[in-house]
mmCIF file of C-alpha atoms in Angstrom:
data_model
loop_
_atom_site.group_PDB
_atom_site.id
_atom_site.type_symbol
_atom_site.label_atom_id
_atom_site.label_comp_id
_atom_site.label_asym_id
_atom_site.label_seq_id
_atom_site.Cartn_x
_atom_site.Cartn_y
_atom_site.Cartn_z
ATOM 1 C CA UNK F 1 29.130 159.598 -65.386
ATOM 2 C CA UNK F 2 26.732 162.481 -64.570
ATOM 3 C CA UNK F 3 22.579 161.463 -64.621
ATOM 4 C CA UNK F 4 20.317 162.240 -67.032
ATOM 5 C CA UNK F 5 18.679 165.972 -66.261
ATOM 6 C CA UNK F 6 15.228 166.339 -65.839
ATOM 7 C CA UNK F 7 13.008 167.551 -68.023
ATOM 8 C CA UNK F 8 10.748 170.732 -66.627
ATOM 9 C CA UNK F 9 7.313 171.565 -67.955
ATOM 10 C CA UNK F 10 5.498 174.185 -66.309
ATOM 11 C CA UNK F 11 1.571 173.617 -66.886
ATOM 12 C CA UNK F 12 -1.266 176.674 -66.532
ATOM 13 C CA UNK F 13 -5.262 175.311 -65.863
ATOM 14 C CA UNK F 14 -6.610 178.897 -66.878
ATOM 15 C CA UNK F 15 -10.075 179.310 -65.236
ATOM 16 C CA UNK F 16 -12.487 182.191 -65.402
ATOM 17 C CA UNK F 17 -12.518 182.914 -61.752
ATOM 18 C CA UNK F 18 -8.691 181.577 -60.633
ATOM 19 C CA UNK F 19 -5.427 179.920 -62.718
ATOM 20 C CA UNK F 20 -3.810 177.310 -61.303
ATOM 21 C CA UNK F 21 -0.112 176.085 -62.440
ATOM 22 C CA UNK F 22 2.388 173.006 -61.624
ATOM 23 C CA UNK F 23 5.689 172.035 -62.184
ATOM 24 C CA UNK F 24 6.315 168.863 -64.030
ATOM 25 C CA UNK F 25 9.237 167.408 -64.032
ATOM 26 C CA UNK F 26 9.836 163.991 -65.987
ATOM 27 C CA UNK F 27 5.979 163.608 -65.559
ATOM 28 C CA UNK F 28 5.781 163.872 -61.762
ATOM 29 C CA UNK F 29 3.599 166.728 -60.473
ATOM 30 C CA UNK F 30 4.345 169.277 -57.923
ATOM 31 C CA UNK F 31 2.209 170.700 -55.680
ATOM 32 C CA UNK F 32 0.024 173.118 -57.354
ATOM 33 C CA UNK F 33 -0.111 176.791 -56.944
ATOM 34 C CA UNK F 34 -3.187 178.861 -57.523
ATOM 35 C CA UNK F 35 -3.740 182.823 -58.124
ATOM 36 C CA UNK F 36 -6.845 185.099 -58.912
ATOM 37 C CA UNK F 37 -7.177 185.142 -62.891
ATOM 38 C CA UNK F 38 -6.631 188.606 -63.773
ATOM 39 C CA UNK F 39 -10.163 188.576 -66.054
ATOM 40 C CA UNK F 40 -10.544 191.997 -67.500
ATOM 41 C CA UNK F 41 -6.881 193.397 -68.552
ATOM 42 C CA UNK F 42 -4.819 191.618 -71.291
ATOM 43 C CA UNK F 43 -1.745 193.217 -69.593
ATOM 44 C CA UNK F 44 -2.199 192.177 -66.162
ATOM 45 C CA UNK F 45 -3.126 188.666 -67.025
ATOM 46 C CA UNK F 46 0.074 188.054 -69.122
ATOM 47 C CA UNK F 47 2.046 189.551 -65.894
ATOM 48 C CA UNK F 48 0.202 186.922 -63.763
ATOM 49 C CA UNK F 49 1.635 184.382 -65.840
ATOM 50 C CA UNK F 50 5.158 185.983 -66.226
ATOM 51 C CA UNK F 51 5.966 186.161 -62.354
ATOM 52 C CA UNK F 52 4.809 182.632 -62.285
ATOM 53 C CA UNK F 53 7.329 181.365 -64.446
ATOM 54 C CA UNK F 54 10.083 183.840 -63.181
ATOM 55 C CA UNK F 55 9.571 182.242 -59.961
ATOM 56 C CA UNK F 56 10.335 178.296 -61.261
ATOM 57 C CA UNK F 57 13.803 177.579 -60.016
ATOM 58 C CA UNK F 58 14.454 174.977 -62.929
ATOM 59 C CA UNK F 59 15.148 175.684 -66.845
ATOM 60 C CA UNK F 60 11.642 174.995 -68.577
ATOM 61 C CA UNK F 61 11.492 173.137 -71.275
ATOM 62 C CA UNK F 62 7.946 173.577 -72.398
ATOM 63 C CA UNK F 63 5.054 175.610 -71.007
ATOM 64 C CA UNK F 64 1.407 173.729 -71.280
ATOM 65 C CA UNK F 65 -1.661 175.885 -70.972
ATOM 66 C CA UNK F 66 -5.552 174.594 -70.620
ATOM 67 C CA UNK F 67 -8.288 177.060 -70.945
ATOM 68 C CA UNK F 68 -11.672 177.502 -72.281
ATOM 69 C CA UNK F 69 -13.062 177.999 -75.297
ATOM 70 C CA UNK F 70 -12.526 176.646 -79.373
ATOM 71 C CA UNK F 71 -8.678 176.175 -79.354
ATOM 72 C CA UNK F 72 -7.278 176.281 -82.407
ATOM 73 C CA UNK F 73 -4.222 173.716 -81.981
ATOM 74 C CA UNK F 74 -2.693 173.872 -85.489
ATOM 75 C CA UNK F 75 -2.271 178.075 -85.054
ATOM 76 C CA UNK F 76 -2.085 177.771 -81.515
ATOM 77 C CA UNK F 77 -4.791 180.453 -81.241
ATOM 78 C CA UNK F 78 -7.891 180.686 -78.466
ATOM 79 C CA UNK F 79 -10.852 181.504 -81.526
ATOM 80 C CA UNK F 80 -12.672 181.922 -78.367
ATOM 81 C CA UNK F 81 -12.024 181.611 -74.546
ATOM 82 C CA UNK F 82 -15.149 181.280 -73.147
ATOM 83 C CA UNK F 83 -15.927 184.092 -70.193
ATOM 84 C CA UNK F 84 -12.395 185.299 -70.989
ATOM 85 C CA UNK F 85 -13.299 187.275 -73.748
ATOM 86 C CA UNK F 86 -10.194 189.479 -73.660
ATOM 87 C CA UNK F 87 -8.329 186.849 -75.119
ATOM 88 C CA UNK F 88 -10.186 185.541 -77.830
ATOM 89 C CA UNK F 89 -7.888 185.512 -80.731
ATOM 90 C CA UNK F 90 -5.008 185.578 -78.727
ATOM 91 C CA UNK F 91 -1.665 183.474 -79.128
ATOM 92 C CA UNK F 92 -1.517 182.634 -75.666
ATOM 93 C CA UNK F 93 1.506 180.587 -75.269
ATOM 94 C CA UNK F 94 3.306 182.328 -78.093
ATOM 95 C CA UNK F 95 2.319 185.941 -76.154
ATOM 96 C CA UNK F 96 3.614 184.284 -73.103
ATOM 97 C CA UNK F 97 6.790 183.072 -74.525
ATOM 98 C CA UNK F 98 7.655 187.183 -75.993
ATOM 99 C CA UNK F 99 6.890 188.739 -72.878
ATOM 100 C CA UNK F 100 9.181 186.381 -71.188
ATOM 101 C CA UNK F 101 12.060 186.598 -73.864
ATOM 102 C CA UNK F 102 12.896 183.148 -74.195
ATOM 103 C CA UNK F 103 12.071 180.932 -76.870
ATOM 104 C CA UNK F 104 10.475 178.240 -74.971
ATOM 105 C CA UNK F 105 8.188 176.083 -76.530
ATOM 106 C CA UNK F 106 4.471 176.221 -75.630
ATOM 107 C CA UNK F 107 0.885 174.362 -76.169
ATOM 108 C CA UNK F 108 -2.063 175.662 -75.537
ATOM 109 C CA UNK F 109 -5.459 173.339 -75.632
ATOM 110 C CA UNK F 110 -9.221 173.135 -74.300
ATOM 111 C CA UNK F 111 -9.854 172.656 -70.946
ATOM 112 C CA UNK F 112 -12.094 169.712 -71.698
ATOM 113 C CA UNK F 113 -9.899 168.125 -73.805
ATOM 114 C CA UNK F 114 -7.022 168.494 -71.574
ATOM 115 C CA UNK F 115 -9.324 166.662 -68.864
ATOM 116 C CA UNK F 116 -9.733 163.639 -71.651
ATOM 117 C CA UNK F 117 -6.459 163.245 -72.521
ATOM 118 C CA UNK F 118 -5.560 162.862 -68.419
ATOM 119 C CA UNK F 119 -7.999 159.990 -68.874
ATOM 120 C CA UNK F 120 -6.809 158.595 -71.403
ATOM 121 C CA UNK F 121 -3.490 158.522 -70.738
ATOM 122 C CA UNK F 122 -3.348 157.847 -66.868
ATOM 123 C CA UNK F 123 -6.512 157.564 -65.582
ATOM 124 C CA UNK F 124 -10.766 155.681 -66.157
ATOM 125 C CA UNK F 125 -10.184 155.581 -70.098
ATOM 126 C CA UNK F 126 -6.546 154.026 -70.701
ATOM 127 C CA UNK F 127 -7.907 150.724 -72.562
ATOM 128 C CA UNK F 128 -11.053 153.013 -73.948
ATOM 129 C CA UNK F 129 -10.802 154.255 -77.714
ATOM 130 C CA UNK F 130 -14.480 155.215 -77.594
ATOM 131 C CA UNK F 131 -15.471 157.413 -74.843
ATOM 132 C CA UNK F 132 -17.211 161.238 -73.983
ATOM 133 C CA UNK F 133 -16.302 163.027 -71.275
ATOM 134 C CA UNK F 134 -18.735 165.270 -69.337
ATOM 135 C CA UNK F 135 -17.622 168.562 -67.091
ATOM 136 C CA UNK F 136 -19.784 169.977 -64.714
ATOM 137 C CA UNK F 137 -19.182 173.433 -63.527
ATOM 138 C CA UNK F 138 -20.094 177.101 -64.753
ATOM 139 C CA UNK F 139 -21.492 175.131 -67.667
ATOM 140 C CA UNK F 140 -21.080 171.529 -69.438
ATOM 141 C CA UNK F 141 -18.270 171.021 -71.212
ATOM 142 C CA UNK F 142 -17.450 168.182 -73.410
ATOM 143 C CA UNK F 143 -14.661 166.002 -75.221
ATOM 144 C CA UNK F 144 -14.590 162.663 -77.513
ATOM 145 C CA UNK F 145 -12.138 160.221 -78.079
ATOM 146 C CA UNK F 146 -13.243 158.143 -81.029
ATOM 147 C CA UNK F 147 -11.022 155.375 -82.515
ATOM 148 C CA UNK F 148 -8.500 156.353 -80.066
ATOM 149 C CA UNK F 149 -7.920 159.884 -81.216
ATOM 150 C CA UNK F 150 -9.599 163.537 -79.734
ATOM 151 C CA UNK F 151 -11.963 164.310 -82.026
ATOM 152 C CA UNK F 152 -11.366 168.259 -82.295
ATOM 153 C CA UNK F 153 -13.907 169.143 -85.262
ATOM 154 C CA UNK F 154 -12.944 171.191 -88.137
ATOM 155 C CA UNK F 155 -13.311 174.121 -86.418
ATOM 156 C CA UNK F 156 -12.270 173.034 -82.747
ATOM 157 C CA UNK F 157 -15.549 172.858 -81.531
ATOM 158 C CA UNK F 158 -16.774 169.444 -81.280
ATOM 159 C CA UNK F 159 -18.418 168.029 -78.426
ATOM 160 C CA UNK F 160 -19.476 171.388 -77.563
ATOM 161 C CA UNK F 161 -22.270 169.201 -75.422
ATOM 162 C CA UNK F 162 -23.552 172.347 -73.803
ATOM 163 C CA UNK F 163 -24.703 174.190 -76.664
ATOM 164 C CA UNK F 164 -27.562 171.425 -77.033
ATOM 165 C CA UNK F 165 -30.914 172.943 -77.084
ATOM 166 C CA UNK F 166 -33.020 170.762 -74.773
ATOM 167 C CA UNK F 167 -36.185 172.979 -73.722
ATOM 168 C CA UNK F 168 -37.394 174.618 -76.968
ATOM 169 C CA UNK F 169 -41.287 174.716 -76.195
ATOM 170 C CA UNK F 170 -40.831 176.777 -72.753
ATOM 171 C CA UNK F 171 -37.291 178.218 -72.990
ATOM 172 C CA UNK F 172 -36.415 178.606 -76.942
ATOM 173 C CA UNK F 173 -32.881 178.400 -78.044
ATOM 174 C CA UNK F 174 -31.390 178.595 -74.657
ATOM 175 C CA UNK F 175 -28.800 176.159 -74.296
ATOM 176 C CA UNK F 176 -27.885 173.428 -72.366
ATOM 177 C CA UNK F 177 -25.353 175.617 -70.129
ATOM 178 C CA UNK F 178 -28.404 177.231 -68.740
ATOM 179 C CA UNK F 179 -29.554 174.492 -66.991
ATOM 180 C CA UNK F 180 -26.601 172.341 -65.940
ATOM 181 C CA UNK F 181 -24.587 175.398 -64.996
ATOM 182 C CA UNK F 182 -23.459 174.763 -60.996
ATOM 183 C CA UNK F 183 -24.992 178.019 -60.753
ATOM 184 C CA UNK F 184 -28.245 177.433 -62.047
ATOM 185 C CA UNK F 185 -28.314 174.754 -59.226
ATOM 186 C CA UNK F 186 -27.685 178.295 -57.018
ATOM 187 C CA UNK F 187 -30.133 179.858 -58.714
ATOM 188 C CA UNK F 188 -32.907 177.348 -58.324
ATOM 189 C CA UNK F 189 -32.052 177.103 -54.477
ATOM 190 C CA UNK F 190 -32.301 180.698 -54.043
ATOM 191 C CA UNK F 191 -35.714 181.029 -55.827
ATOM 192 C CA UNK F 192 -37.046 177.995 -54.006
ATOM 193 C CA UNK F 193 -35.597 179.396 -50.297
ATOM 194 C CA UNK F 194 -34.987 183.172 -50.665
ATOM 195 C CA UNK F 195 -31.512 184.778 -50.741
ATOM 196 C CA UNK F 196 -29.281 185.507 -53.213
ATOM 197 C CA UNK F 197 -28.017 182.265 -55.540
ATOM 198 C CA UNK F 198 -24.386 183.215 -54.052
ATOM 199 C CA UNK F 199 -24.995 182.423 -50.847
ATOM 200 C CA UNK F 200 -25.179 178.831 -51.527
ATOM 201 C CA UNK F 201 -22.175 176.400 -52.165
ATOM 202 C CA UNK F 202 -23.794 173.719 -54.570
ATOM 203 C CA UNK F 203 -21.958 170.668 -53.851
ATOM 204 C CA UNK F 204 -23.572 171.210 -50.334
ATOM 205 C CA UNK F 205 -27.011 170.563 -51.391
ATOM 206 C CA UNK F 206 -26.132 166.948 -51.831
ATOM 207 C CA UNK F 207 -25.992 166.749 -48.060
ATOM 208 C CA UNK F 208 -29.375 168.095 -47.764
ATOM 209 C CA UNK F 209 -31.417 165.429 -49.847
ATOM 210 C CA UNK F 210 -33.667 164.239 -47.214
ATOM 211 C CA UNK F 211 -35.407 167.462 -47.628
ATOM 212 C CA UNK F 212 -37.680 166.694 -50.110
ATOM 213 C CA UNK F 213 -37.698 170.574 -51.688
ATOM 214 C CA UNK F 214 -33.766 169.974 -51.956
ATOM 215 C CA UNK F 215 -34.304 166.754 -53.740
ATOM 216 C CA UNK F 216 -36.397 168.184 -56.731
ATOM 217 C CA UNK F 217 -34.164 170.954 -56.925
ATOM 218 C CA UNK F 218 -31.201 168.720 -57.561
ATOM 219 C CA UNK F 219 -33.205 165.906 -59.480
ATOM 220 C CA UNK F 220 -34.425 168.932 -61.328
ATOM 221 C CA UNK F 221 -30.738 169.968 -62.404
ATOM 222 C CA UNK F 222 -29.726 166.190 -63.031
ATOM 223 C CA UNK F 223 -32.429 165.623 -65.212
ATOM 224 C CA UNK F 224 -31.063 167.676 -67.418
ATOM 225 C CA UNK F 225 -27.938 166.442 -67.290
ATOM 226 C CA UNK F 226 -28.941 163.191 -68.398
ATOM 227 C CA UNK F 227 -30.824 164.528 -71.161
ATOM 228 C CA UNK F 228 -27.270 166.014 -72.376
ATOM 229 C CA UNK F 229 -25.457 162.663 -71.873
ATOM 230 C CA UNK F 230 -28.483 160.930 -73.687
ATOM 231 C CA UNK F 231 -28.157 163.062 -76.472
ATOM 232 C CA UNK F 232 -24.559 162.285 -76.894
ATOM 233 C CA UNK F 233 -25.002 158.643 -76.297
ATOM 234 C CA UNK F 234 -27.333 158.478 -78.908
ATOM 235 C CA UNK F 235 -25.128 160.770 -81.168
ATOM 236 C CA UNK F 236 -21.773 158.789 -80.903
ATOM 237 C CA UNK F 237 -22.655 155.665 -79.524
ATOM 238 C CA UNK F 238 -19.611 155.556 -76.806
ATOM 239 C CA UNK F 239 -18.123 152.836 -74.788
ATOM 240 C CA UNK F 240 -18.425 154.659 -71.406
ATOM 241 C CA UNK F 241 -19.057 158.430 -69.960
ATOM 242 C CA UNK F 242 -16.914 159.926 -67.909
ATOM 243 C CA UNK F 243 -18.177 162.943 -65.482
ATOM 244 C CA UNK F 244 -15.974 165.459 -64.426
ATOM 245 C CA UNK F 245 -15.410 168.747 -62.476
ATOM 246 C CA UNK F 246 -15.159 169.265 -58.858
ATOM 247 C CA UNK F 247 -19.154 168.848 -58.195
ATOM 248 C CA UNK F 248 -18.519 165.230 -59.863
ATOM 249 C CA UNK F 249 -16.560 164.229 -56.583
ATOM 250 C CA UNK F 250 -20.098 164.175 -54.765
ATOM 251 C CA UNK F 251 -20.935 160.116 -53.872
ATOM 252 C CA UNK F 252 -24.272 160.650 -54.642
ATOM 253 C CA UNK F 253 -24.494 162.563 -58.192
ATOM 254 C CA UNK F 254 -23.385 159.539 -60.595
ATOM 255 C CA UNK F 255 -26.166 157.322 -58.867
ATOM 256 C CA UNK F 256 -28.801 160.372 -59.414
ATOM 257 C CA UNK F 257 -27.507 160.404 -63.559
ATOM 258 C CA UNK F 258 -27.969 157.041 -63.554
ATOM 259 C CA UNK F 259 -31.773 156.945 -62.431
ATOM 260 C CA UNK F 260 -32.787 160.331 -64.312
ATOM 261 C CA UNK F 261 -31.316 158.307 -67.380
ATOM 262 C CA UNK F 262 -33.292 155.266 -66.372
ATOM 263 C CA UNK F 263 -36.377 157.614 -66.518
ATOM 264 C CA UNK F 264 -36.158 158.431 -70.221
ATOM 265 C CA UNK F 265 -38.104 155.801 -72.509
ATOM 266 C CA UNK F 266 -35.577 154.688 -74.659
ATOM 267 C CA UNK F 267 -31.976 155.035 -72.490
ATOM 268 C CA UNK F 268 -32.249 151.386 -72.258
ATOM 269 C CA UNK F 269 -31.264 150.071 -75.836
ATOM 270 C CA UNK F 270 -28.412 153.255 -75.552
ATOM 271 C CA UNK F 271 -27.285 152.154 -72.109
ATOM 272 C CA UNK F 272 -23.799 153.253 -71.725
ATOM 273 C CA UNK F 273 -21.641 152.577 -68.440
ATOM 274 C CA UNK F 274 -21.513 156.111 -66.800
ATOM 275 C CA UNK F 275 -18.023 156.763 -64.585
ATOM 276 C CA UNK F 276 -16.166 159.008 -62.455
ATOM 277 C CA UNK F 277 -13.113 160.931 -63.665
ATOM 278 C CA UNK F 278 -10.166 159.556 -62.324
ATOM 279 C CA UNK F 279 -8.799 163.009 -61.977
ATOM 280 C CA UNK F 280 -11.542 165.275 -61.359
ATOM 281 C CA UNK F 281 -9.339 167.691 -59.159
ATOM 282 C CA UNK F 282 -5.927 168.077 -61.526
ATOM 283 C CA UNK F 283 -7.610 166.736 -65.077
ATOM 284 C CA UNK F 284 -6.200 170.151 -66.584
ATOM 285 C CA UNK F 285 -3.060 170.135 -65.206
ATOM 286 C CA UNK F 286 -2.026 166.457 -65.946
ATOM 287 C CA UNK F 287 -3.805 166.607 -69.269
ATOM 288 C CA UNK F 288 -2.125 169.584 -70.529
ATOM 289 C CA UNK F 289 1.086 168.438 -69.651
ATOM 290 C CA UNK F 290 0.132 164.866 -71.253
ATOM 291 C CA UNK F 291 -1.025 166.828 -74.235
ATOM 292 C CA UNK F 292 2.753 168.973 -74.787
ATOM 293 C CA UNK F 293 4.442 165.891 -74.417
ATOM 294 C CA UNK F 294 2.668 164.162 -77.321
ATOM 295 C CA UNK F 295 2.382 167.209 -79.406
ATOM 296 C CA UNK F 296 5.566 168.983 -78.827
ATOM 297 C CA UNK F 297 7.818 166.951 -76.490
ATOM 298 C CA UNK F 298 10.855 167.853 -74.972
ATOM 299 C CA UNK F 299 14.859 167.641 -76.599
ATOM 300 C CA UNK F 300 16.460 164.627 -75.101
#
């Protein structure tokens, strides 16, 4: 009697800078590729994509894409896409699927959500049904889980934690991405030391913290990170915070939050345990494909 066949999901993690993809198959991961996001021609990014999936040697039977940006999961449309302008209002996976000829069933869905939904389902948040999860990279991004759902919004925007206006008096409207941005952290460095903001890695400055103009640069830029989680503590009242992105893999950052939230008067009736994501590194990936298997699925 021949054995079941695997089923074969290939998942995108679309990022401003780079896209990286893996092959599922029956929910184990393969070793993930990674390419230079084509971020300025429709065509060329599509073709990216294509050659990706013309190089699987398995049948797929579902493609998962994360990305940034207010995901419209009912239409399956990217309202926005964050720096990726050029494909706001696009059909991603359903473009995907007609350039490649097949009919091949897709999902496309936020890249913070995505990260949540790895939680959730595998990783710091599996017995959770309240939590918000915190990313940390060009920006902050954000996702809930309340009463063991995501929490999309009407409009697929919630927990949009980024957009918070935290400075009015000296900075107006600005919001919250322009201060917890990794490279605002650059930025700061470079005005503090000379250079250009580039030339700086960020995740390196936590190895320089015993210079004491390092450590108010970074307390600086955590401050206002705890202000953001604060915020949403306060907001939603969750059972734990997770913190994400790549710069979340530092040792020292969660212990920083956790005394710039100390610092604010009244974070102690709010106090809320703060965590690590379980996985920082591959949240998109895992979470995407977690995401087309509850949504969409795959024919037995």
């Amino acid at each position: 009697m021949a054995g079941k066949a695997q089923h074969h999901v290939l998942v995108f993690e679309i990022n401003t800078s780079f896209t990286r993809y893996a092959l599922f198959a029956d929910g184990r991961m393969g070793i993930p590729g990674t390419f230079a996001t084509p971020n300025t021609d429709v065509d060329a990014f599509y073709e990216a994509l294509v050659q990706v999936v013309r190089k699987q040697r398995a049948p797929l039977d579902g493609i998962a894409i994360s990305m940034p940006g207010f995901i419209d999961t009912k239409t399956q449309t990217a309202r926005t896409a964050g720096a990726l302008k050029f494909l706001a209002k696009q059909q991603i996976g359903v473009e995907l699927a007609a350039r490649l000829g097949q009919d091949i069933p897709t999902w496309l869905e936020n890249d913070a959500n995505c990260a949540a939904m790895a939680e959730k389902m595998s990783g710091n948040a599996q017995k959770i049904d309240d939590f918000v999860l915190v990313t940390l990279d060009t920006g902050m991004g954000g996702a809930l889980f309340l009463d063991g759902k995501l929490r999309r919004g009407k409009d697929w925007r919630a927990a949009e934690i980024g957009q918070m206006i935290v400075n009015y008096d000296s900075a107006g409207a600005l919001p919250l991405h322009d201060f917890v941005s990794t490279l605002t952290l650059s930025q700061w460095y470079a005005e503090e030391f000379g250079g250009e903001a580039g030339e700086v890695l960020p995740s390196t400055l936590f190895q320089r913290l015993d210079d004491p103009r390092v450590r108010a640069i970074v307390e600086r830029w955590v401050h206002y990170i705890a202000v953001g989680i604060f915020n949403t503590v306060a907001t939603v009242d969750p059972e734990v915070v997770l913190i994400g992105g790549s710069i979340s893999r530092e040792p020292l950052l969660l212990p920083m939050i956790e005394d710039a939230l100390d610092s604010i008067r009244d974070w102690k009736p709010f106090k809320t345990a703060i965590k690590r994501c379980r996985h920082s590194g591959n949240a998109g990936l895992i979470g995407a494909y977690y995401a087309f298997m509850e949504e969409v699925g795959v024919n037995a």
